[in-house]
Every structure is written in C-alpha cells, then in structure tokens.
CSV table of C-alpha atoms and ligand atoms in Angstrom, one decimal:
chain,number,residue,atom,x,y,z
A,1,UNK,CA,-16.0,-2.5,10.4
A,2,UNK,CA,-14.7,-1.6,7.1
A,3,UNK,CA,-10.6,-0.7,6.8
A,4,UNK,CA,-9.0,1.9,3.9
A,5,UNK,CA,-5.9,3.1,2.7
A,6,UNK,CA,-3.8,6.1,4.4
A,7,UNK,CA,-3.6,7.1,1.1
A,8,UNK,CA,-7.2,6.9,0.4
A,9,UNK,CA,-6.8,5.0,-3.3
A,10,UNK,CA,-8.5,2.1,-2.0
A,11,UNK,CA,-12.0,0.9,-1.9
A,12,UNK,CA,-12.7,-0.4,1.9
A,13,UNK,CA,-12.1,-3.8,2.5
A,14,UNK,CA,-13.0,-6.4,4.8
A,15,UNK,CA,-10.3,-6.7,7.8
A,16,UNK,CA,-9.5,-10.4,6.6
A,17,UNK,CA,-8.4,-9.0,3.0
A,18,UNK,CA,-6.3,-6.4,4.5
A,19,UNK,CA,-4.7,-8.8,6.6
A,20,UNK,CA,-4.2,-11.3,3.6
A,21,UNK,CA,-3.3,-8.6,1.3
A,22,UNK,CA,-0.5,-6.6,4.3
A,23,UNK,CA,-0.4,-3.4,2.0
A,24,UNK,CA,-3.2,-1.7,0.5
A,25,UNK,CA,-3.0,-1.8,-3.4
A,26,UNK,CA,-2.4,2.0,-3.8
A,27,UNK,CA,0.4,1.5,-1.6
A,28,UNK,CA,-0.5,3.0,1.5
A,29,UNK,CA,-1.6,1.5,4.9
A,30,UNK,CA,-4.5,0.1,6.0
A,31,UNK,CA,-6.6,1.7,9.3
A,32,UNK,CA,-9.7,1.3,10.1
A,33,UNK,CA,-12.8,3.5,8.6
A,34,UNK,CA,-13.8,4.8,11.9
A,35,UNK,CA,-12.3,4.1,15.4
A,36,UNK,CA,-14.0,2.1,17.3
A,37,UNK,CA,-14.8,3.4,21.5
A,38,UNK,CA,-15.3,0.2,23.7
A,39,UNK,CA,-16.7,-0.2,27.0
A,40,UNK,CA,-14.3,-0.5,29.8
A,41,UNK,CA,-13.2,-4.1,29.9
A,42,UNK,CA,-13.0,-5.9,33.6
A,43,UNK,CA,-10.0,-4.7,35.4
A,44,UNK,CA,-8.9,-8.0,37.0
A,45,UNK,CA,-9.5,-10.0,33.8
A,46,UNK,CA,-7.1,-12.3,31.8
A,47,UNK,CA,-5.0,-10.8,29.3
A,48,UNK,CA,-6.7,-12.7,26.5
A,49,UNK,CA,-10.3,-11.4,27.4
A,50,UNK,CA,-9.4,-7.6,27.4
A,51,UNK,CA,-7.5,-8.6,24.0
A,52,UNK,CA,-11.1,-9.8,22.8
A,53,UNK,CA,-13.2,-7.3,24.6
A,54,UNK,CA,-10.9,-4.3,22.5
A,55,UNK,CA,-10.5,-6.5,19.1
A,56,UNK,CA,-14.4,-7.3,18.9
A,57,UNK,CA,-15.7,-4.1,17.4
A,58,UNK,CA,-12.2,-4.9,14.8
A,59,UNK,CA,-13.7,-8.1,13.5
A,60,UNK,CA,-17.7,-6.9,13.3
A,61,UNK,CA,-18.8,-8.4,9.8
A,62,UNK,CA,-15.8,-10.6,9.5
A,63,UNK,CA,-15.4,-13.8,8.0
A,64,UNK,CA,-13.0,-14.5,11.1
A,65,UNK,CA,-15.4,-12.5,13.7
A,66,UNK,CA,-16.3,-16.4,15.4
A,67,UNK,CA,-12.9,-17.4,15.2
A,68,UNK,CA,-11.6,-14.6,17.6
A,69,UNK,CA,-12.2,-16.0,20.6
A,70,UNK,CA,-9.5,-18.6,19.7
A,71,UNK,CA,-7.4,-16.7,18.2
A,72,UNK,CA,-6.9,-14.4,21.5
A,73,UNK,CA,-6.6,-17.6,23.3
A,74,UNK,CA,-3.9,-18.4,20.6
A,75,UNK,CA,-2.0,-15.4,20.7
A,76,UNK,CA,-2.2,-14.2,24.0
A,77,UNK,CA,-1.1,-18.0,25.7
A,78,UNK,CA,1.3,-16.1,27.7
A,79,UNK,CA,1.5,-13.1,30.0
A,80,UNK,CA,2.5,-9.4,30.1
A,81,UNK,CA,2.6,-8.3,33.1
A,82,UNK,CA,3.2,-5.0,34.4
A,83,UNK,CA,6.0,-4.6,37.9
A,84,UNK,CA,7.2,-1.7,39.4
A,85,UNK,CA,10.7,-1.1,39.8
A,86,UNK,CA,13.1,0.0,42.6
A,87,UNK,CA,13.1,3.1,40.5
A,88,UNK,CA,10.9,5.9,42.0
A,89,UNK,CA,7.7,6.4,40.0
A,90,UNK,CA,8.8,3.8,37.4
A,91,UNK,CA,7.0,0.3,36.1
A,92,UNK,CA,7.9,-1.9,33.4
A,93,UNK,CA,5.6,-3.8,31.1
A,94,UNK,CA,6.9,-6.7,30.2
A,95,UNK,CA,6.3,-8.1,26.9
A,96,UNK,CA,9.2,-10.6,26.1
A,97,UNK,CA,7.9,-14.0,27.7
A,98,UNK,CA,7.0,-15.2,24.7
A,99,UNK,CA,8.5,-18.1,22.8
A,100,UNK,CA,11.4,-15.5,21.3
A,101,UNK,CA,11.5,-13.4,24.1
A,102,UNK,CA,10.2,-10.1,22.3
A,103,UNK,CA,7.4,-8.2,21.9
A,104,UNK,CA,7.0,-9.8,18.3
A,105,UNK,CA,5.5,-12.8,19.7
A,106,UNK,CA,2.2,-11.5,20.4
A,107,UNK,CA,1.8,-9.6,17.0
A,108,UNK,CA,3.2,-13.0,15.4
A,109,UNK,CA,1.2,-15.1,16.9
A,110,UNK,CA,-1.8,-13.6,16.3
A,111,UNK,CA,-1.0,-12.9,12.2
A,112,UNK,CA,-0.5,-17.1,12.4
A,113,UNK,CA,-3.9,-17.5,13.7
A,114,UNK,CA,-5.7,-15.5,11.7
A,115,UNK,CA,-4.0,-16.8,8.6
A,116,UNK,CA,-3.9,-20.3,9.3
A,117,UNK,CA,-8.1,-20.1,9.8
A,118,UNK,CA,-8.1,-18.0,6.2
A,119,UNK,CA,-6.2,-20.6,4.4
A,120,UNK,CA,-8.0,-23.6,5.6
A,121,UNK,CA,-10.4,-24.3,2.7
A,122,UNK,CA,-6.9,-24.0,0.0
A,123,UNK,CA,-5.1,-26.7,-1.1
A,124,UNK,CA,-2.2,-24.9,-2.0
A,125,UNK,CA,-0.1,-23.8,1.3
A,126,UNK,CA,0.8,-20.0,1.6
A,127,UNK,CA,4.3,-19.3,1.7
A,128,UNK,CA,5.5,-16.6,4.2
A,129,UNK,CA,8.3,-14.4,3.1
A,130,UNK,CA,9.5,-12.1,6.0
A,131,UNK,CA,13.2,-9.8,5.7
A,132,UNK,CA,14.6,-9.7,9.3
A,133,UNK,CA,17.3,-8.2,10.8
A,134,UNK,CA,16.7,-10.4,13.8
A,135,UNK,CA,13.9,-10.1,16.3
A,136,UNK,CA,10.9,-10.4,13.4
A,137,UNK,CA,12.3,-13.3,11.8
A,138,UNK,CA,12.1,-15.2,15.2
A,139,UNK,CA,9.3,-14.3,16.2
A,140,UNK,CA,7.4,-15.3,12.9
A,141,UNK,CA,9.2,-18.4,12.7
A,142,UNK,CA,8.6,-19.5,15.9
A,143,UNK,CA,4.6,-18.5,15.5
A,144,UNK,CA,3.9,-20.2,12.0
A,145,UNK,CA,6.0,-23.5,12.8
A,146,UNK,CA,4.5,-26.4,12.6
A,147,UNK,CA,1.1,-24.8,11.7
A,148,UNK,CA,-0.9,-26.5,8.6
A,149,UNK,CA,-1.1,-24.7,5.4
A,150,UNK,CA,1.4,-22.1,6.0
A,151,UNK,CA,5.5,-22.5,5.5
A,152,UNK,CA,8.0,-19.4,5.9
A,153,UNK,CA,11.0,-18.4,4.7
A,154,UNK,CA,13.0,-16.5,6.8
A,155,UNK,CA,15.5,-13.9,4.8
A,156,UNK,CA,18.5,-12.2,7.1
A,157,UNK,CA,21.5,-10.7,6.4
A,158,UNK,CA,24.7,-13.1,6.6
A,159,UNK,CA,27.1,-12.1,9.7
A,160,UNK,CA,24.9,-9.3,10.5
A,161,UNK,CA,22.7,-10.4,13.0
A,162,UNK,CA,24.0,-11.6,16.6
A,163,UNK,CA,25.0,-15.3,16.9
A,164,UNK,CA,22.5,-16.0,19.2
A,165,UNK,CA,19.9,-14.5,16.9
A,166,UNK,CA,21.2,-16.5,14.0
A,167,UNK,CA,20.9,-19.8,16.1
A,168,UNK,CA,17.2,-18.3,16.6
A,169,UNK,CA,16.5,-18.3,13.1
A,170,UNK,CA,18.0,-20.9,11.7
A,171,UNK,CA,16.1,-23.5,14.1
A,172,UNK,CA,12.8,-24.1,13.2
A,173,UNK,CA,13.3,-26.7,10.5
A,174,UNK,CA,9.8,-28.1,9.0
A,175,UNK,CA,7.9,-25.7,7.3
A,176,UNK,CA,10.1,-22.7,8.5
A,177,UNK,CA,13.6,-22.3,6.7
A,178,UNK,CA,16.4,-19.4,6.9
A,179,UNK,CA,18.1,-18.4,4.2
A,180,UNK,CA,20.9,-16.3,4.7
A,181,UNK,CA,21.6,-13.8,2.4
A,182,UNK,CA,24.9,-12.4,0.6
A,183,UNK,CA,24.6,-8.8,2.0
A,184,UNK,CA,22.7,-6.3,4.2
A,185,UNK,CA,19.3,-5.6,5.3
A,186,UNK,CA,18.4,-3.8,2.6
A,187,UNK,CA,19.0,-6.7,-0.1
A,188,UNK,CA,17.0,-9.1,1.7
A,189,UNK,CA,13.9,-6.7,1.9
A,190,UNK,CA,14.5,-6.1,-2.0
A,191,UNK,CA,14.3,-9.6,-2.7
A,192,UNK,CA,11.1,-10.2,-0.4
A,193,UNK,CA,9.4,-7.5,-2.3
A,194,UNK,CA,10.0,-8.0,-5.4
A,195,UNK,CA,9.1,-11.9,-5.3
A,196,UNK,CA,5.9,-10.4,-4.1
A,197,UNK,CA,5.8,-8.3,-6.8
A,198,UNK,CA,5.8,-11.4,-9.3
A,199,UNK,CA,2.5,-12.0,-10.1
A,200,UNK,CA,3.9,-15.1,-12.5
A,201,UNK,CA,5.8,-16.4,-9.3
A,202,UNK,CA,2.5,-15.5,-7.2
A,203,UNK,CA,0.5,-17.9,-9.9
A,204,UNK,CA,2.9,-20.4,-9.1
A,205,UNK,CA,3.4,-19.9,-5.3
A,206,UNK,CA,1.0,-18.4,-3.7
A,207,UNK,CA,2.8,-15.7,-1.0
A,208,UNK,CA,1.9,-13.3,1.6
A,209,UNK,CA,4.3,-11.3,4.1
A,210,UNK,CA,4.3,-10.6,7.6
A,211,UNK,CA,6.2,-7.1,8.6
A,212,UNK,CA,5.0,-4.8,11.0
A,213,UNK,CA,2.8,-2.8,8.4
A,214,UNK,CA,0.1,-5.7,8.7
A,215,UNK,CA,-3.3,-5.2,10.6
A,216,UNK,CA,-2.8,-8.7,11.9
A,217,UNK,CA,0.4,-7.6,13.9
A,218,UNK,CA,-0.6,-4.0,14.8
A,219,UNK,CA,-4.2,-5.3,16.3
A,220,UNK,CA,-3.1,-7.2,18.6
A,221,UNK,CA,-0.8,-4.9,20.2
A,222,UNK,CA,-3.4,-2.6,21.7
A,223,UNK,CA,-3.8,-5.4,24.3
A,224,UNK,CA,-1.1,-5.5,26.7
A,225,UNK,CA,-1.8,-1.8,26.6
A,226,UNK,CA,-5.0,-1.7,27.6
A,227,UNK,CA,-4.9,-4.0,29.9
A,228,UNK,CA,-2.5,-2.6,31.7
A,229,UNK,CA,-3.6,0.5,31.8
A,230,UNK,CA,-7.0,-1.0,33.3
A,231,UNK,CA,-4.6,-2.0,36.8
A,232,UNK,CA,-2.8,1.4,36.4
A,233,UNK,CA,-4.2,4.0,39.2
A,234,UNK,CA,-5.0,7.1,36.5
A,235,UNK,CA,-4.2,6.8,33.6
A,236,UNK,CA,-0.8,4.8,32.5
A,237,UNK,CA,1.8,7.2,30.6
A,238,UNK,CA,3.8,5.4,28.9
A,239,UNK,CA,6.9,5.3,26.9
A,240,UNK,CA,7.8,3.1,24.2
A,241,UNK,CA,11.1,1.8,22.7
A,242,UNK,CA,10.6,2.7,18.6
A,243,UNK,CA,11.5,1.8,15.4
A,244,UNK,CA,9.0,1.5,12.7
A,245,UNK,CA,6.4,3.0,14.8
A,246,UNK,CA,4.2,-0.2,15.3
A,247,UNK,CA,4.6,-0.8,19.0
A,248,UNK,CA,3.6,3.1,19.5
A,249,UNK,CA,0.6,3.3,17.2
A,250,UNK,CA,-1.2,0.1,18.6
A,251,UNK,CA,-0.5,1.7,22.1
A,252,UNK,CA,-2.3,5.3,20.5
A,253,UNK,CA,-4.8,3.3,19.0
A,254,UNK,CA,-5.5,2.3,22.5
A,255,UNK,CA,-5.8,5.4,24.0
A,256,UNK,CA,-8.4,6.4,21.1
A,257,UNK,CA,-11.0,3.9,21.5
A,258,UNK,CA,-10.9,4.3,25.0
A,259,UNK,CA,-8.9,2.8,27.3
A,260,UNK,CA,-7.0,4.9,30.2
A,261,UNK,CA,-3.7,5.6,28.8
A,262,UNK,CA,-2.5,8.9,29.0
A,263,UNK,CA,0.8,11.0,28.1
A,264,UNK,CA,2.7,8.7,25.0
A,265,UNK,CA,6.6,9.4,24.5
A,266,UNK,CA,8.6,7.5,21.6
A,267,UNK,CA,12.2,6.6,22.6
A,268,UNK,CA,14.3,6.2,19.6
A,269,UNK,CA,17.9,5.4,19.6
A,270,UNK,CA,20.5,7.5,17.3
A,271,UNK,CA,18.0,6.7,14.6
A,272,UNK,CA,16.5,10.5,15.0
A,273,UNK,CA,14.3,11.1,12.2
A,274,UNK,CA,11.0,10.8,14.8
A,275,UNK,CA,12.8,13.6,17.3
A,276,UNK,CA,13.2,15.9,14.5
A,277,UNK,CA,9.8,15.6,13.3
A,278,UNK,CA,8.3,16.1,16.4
A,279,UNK,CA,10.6,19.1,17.3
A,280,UNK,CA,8.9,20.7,14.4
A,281,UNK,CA,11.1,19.7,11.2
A,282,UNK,CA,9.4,18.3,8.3
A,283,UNK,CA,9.1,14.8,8.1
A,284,UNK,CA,12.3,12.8,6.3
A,285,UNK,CA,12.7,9.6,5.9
A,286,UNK,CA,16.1,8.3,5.6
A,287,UNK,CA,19.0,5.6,5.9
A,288,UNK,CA,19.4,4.0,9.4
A,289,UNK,CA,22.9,3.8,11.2
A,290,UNK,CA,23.4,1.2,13.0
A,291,UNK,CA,22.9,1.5,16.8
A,292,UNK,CA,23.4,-1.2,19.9
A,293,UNK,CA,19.4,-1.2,20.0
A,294,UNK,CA,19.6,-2.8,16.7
A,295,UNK,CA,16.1,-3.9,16.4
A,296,UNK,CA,15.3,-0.3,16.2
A,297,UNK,CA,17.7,0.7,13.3
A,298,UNK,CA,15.1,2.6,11.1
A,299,UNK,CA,15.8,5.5,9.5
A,300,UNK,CA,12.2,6.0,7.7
A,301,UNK,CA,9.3,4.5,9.9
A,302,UNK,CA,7.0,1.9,7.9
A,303,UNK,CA,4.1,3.3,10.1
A,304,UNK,CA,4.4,7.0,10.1
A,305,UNK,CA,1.6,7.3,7.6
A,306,UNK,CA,-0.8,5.3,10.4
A,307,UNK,CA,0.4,8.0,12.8
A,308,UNK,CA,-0.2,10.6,10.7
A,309,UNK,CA,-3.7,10.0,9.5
A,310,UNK,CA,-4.6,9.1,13.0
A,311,UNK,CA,-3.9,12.6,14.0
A,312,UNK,CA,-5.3,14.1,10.5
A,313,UNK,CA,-2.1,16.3,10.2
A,314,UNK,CA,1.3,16.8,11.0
A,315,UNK,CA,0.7,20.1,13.5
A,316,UNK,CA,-2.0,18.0,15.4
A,317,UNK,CA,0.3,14.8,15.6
A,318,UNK,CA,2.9,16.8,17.0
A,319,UNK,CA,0.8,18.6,19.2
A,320,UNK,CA,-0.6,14.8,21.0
A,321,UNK,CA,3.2,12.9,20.3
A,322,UNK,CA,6.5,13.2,22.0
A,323,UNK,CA,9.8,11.4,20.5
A,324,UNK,CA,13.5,11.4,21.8
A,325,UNK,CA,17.0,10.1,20.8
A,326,UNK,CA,19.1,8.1,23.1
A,327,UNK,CA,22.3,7.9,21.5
A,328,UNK,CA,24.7,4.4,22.6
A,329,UNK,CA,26.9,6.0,25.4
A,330,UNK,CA,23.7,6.9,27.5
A,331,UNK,CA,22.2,3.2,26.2
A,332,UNK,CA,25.5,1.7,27.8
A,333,UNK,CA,25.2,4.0,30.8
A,334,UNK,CA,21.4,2.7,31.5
A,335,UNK,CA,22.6,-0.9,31.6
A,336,UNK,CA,25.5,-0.8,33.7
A,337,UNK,CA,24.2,1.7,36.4
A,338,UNK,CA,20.8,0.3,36.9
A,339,UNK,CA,22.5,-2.9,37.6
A,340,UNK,CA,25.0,-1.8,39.6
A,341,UNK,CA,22.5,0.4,41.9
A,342,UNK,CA,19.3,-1.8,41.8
A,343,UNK,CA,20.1,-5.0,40.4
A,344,UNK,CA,17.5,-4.3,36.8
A,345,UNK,CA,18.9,-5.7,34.0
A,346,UNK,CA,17.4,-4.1,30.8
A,347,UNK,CA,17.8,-5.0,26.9
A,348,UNK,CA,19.4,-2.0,25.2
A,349,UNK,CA,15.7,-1.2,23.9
A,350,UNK,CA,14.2,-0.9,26.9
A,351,UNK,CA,17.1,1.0,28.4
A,352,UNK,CA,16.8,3.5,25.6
A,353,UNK,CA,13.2,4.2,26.9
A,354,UNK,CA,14.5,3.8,30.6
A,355,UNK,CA,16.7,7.0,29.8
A,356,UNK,CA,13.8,8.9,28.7
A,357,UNK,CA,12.3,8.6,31.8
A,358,UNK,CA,15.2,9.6,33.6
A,359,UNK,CA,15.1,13.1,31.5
A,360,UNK,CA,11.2,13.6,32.6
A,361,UNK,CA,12.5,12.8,36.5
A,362,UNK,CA,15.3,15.5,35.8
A,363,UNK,CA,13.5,17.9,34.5
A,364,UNK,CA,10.8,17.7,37.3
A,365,UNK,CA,8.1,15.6,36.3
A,366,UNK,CA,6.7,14.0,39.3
A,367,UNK,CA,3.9,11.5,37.9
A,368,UNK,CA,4.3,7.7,37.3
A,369,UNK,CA,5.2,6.2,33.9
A,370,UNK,CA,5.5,2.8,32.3
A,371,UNK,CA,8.1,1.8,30.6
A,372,UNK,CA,7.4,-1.1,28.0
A,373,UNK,CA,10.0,-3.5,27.9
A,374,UNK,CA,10.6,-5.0,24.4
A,375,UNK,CA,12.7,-7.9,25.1
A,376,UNK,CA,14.5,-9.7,27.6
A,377,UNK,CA,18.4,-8.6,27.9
A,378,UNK,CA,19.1,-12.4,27.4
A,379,UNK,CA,18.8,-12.0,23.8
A,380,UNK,CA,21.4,-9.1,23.5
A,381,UNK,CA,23.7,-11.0,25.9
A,382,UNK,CA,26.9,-9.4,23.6
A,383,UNK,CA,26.2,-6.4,24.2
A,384,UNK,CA,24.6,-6.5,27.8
A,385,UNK,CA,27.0,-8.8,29.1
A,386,UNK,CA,30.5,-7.4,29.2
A,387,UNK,CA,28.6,-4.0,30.8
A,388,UNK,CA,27.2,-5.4,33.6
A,389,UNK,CA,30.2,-7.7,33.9
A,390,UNK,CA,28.0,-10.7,34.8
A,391,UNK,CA,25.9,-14.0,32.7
A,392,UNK,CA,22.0,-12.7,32.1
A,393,UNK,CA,19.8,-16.0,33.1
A,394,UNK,CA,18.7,-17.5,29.2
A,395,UNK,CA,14.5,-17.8,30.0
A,396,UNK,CA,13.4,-21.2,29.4
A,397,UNK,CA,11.8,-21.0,25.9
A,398,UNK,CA,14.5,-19.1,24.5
A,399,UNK,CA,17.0,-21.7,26.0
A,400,UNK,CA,15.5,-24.6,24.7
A,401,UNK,CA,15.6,-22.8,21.2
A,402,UNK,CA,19.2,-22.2,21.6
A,403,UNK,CA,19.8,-26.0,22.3
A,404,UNK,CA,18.2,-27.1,19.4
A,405,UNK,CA,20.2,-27.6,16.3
A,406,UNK,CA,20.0,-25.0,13.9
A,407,UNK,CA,21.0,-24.6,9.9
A,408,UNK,CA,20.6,-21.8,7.2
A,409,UNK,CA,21.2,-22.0,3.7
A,410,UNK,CA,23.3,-19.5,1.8
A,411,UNK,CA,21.2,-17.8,-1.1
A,412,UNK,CA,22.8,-14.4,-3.3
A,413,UNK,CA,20.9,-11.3,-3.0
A,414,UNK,CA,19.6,-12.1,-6.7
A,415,UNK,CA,16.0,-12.4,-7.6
A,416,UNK,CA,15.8,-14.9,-10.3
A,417,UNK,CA,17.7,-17.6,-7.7
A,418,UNK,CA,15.0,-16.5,-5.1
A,419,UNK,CA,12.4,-17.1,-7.7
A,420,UNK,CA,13.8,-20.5,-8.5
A,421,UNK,CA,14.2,-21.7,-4.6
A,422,UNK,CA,10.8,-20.6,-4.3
A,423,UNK,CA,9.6,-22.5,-7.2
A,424,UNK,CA,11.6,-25.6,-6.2
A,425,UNK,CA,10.3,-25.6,-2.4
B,501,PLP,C1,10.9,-4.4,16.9
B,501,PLP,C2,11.5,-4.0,18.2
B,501,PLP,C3,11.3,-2.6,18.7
B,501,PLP,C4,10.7,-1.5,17.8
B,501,PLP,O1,9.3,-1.7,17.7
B,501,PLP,P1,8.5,-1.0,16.5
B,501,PLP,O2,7.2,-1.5,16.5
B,501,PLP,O3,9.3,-1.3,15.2
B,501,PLP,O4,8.6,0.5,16.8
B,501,PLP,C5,11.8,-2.3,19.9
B,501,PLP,N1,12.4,-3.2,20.7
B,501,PLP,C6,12.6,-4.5,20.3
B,501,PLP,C7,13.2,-5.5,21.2
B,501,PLP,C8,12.1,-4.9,19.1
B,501,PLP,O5,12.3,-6.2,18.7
C-alpha cells in the first residue's frame, strides 16, 4: 500500500515516511492510494485483533508490516467498550479508559509505537513538538514517556487550559517536558511549526510532530469503530463529537473498507463551520470561539481535505455526511438533565453528540445509534461539576496522574528562544 497527497503534489510514499514525515511536502494530507476492503473480522474477538485484522492491508510492503502485531498489542492495552444506556435506542462507545482519559490515547499510543520501532537504528533521539490546548498534549505525553529514543515537548497556552489539565501536562518529567507559553493557542502552534520549518534547527535536532493530521493517529482509530460495529445488530450509526475532523474520518474510513457502520453524523459545538458546509454553503475555514467543549474549539478542520477527497467532491461529501451545532446552553442542558433523570454523567463532548441524538428522537427517527464518548466527565470536572451539583469519581490512571507532582516552565511565544531551548535540551 502506497499513500499520496490530497493535494496530489506528491510522489507516493511508503506509510512509515508519511508517518515520519506527518504532512505531505506539497502540503496536503496524506490518504491512502486505494482503500483497502477487508474481510469481516471475528465478532467476539479482542479489540487489538480487529485493530490488526483492519490495519493489515495499511502496512502491506512496510518496513513496520512485522512489527504490527505489537504495536496493536501496544496501543490497544485497554478497552472500548460499547454499553447501552437508560436512554431509549441509545449506546455509548466509550473511548476514554486510557491513561488520560480520552480518545487521544489510542491514536497516541499507537504514533509512539510506530515511531519508537522507526527510530531504533538512530543515535540521535527524535524530539516531539506537539501545540495543545489540553487533551492532545496529555495524551502524547503520557504515550511517548519513558519510551527510548523519543523525548516531547509539550507546548500549551499559559492559564488557558483547566487546572486539572495543566497538572496533566506538566507531569511527566523524563523525556516529556511542558512548556507553558506567553499567550494563546495560536502562538504555541506558530512556534511548533516554524521550529519545524528550520531545517538548520532540524540539522541540529532532529524533530517530528504528532497532531491529529498524522496517519499514525488517524489509523488507529478505525478500530474501536469496527469493532464495535461487529457486536452492533445492523449496522451501527453513529455520531461523533468533532473538531478537526479526525475522530469522524477514521470512523468513515471504517465504513469504506468494509465494516458494518451505517448512517455518520458530526456533532460540533458553536464552532459551526462543518454545519454550514454540509447545509450547502461553501466551505470556510475560520477563527474558533471558545466553547465549554473546548477540545473541539476549531474553526477550520485540519482534516477536511481527508474528507473531502474521500468523497471526490463537495456535492458527494455532502450527500453521504451530516454535521450539527450544539451551542453551550443545550451542552449544559444535556449534563444536568441526563443526571438528574438517569444518573449518566457525560463530558461536555459527548453531551454535545448526546443532543444530536435527542433531535433525530424528536424528529421521529426510530432506529438505534451510538454515541461515541470522547472522554470521561472527570476531566472537565469545572465545568460538569457545579451542573450536576455533585463530585465525578477521578478513574484511577487519571488520579494517579493528578497525584503526582507536576512543573512547567515558562517560555515567550518567540521563536529564536524556542530555537535555543531546543538546541540546549
Ligand atoms: C480531540 C477531542 C474531540 C474532537 O476530535 P477530532 O478528532 O478533533 O474531531 C472530541 N472530544 C474530545 C474529548 C477530544 O479530546
């Protein structure tokens, strides 16, 4: 399996250069030449077997195509399991009992694997940069730590991620440091980029990234999908909690090579620039505002461009997509009501796609659909606390993060004193 650009500047590549590479050198993303169709993996199976039954015809030809076995092993340590809930017609998948709680951790984790086993004949370790405003940065860290031949640093906005996720971040220690950065979002994924831009800096220290644009987080998540969809009766509609698109296309990507996922609906939160395109506006990309479902604050989808060239244009992607806004009253409304009435306590992300379900019930849709459930409301405890009026339970992996000591160090959003810290690491 060969893998080219969206943008179709780019000669095809082998999947472990796209993965090392993370954008495609005309600047598009990379997909895969041809998709894939797989056989039906066993129903009653592990989660890391249907992860290397789909991710098989992936790696055909690659250097790492004897390593995957491991690496799903690796990745896929922990389960996602799918529950229904005292809501009629209504299951959850849940993807956040991994080390951070989130859906990162399986996309993480799998990036680490492959990239520790493509580093291991260099002497010189690769040096992660990842811009986070919160759940990506923990996930990554937690992932790469402690892992030879790999460090990361960890850039997030000073005072503008939750306490809690700060503590997160700033945990690790060892080969995984925080920095936090003088100013927004935006500044820290400046400084990322360009230090990757540096080819001088890149001489000096070699550097990769790990956002949600790379193959070697997007992969992975056609798992959970599929294999849920395999214990589903018919096939599993589903909705999806979105924000650059990465979680949604793995789950497409699913769907096209075969497994038995049917109906696909994006819930966004105020961030509406996926509702208006599908409602037939032209595509436009723009600034996020900032939204209680903060980990889906994106204004201009990283992934739109996999979505698109899946669907070959924008009339055909429209025609086999669906996408909705939540806006943060009804978010708020979700939380407190479904744990007044049944005692479900959902993350604002998952609430947003809770709400979209509640639409389809209104407006008369009968059939079953699974909600995927990004993270566990412990992580949001701010904001899901005071609503529900009660503590949220801290799962055990995430508490024994919190109890560790943690420390960040202050760095200006200024790209020569990156350069140096990097150089001085
Ligand atoms: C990242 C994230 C999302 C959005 O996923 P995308 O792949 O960016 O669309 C949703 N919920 C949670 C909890 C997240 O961390």
């Amino acid at each position: 399996m060969r893998y080219i650009s969206t943008r179709g500047g780019a000669a095809p590549t082998r999947l472990s250069d796209a993965i090392a590479a993370g954008i495609a050198p005309d600047g598009g993303l990379y997909v895969p030449e041809k998709m894939p169709r797989v056989p039906l993996p066993p129903a009653n199976g592990y989660l890391a077997g249907t992860a290397l039954r789909m991710l098989e015809p992936f790696f055909e030809g690659d250097p790492l195509e004897d390593d995957l076995p491991t690496i799903c092993a690796e990745a896929f340590a922990h389960p996602a399991p799918r529950r229904e809930l005292r809501i009629d017609g209504a299951h959850v998948l849940e993807l956040f009992h991994g080390p951070t709680a989130a859906f990162k951790d399986f996309g993480a984790r799998f990036l680490a694997a492959c990239l520790t086993r493509l580093r291991r004949d260099s002497d010189r370790p690769l040096t992660i940069l990842v811009a986070t405003s919160g759940d990506t940065g923990a996930a990554v860290g937690a992932a790469f730590h402690n892992l030879p031949g790999v460090r990361v640093a960890i850039l997030y906005p000073d005072n503008r991620v939750s306490p809690r996720q700060a503590h997160q971040l700033g945990s690790f220690g060892g080969n995984v440091r925080a920095l936090r950065v003088e100013g927004g979002f935006d500044d820290c994924q400046r400084l990322v980029k360009g230090a990757l831009g540096d080819s001088a800096l890149q001489g000096d220290v070699p550097m990769s990234s790990a956002n949600s644009i790379s193959l070697g987080r997007l992969l992975p998540q056609m798992a959970y999908f599929g294999h849920a969809s395999l214990n589903a009766d018919g096939p599993m509609n589903v909705i999806v909690p979105t924000g650059n698109l990465g979680n949604a296309v793995a789950c497409l990507w699913a769907r096209e090579i075969g497994l038995p996922i049917g109906d696909v609906l994006f819930a966004c939160n105020a961030n509406d620039t996926l509702p208006e395109f599908f409602g037939g506006q032209p595509y436009r990309g723009r600034d996020a505002v900032p939204t209680i479902a903060n980990a889906m604050d994106v204004g201009a989808p990283s992934n739109f461009e996999r979505l698109r060239h899946l669907f070959g244009s924008e009339d055909n992607a429209r025609r086999n997509g669906h996408a909705e806004s939540v806006d943060d009253a009804e978010i708020r409304d979700v939380i407190r009501r479904h744990s007044d009435s049944d005692g479900e306590i959902f993350c604002p992300h998952t609430a947003t796609a809770i709400r979209v379900f509640e639409r389809r019930r209104h407006a008369g849709d009968t059939r079953t659909w699974t909600v995927a459930a990004t993270a566990h409301p412990a992580k949001f405890d701010t904001v899901v606390e005071p609503l529900i009026g009660r503590t949220v339970a801290v799962p055990e992996a995430l508490g024994a993060m919190l109890a560790r000591e943690a420390t960040a160090e202050p760095l200006a959003a200024d790209g020569r004193m990156f350069a140096d810290w990097l150089r001085g690491w």
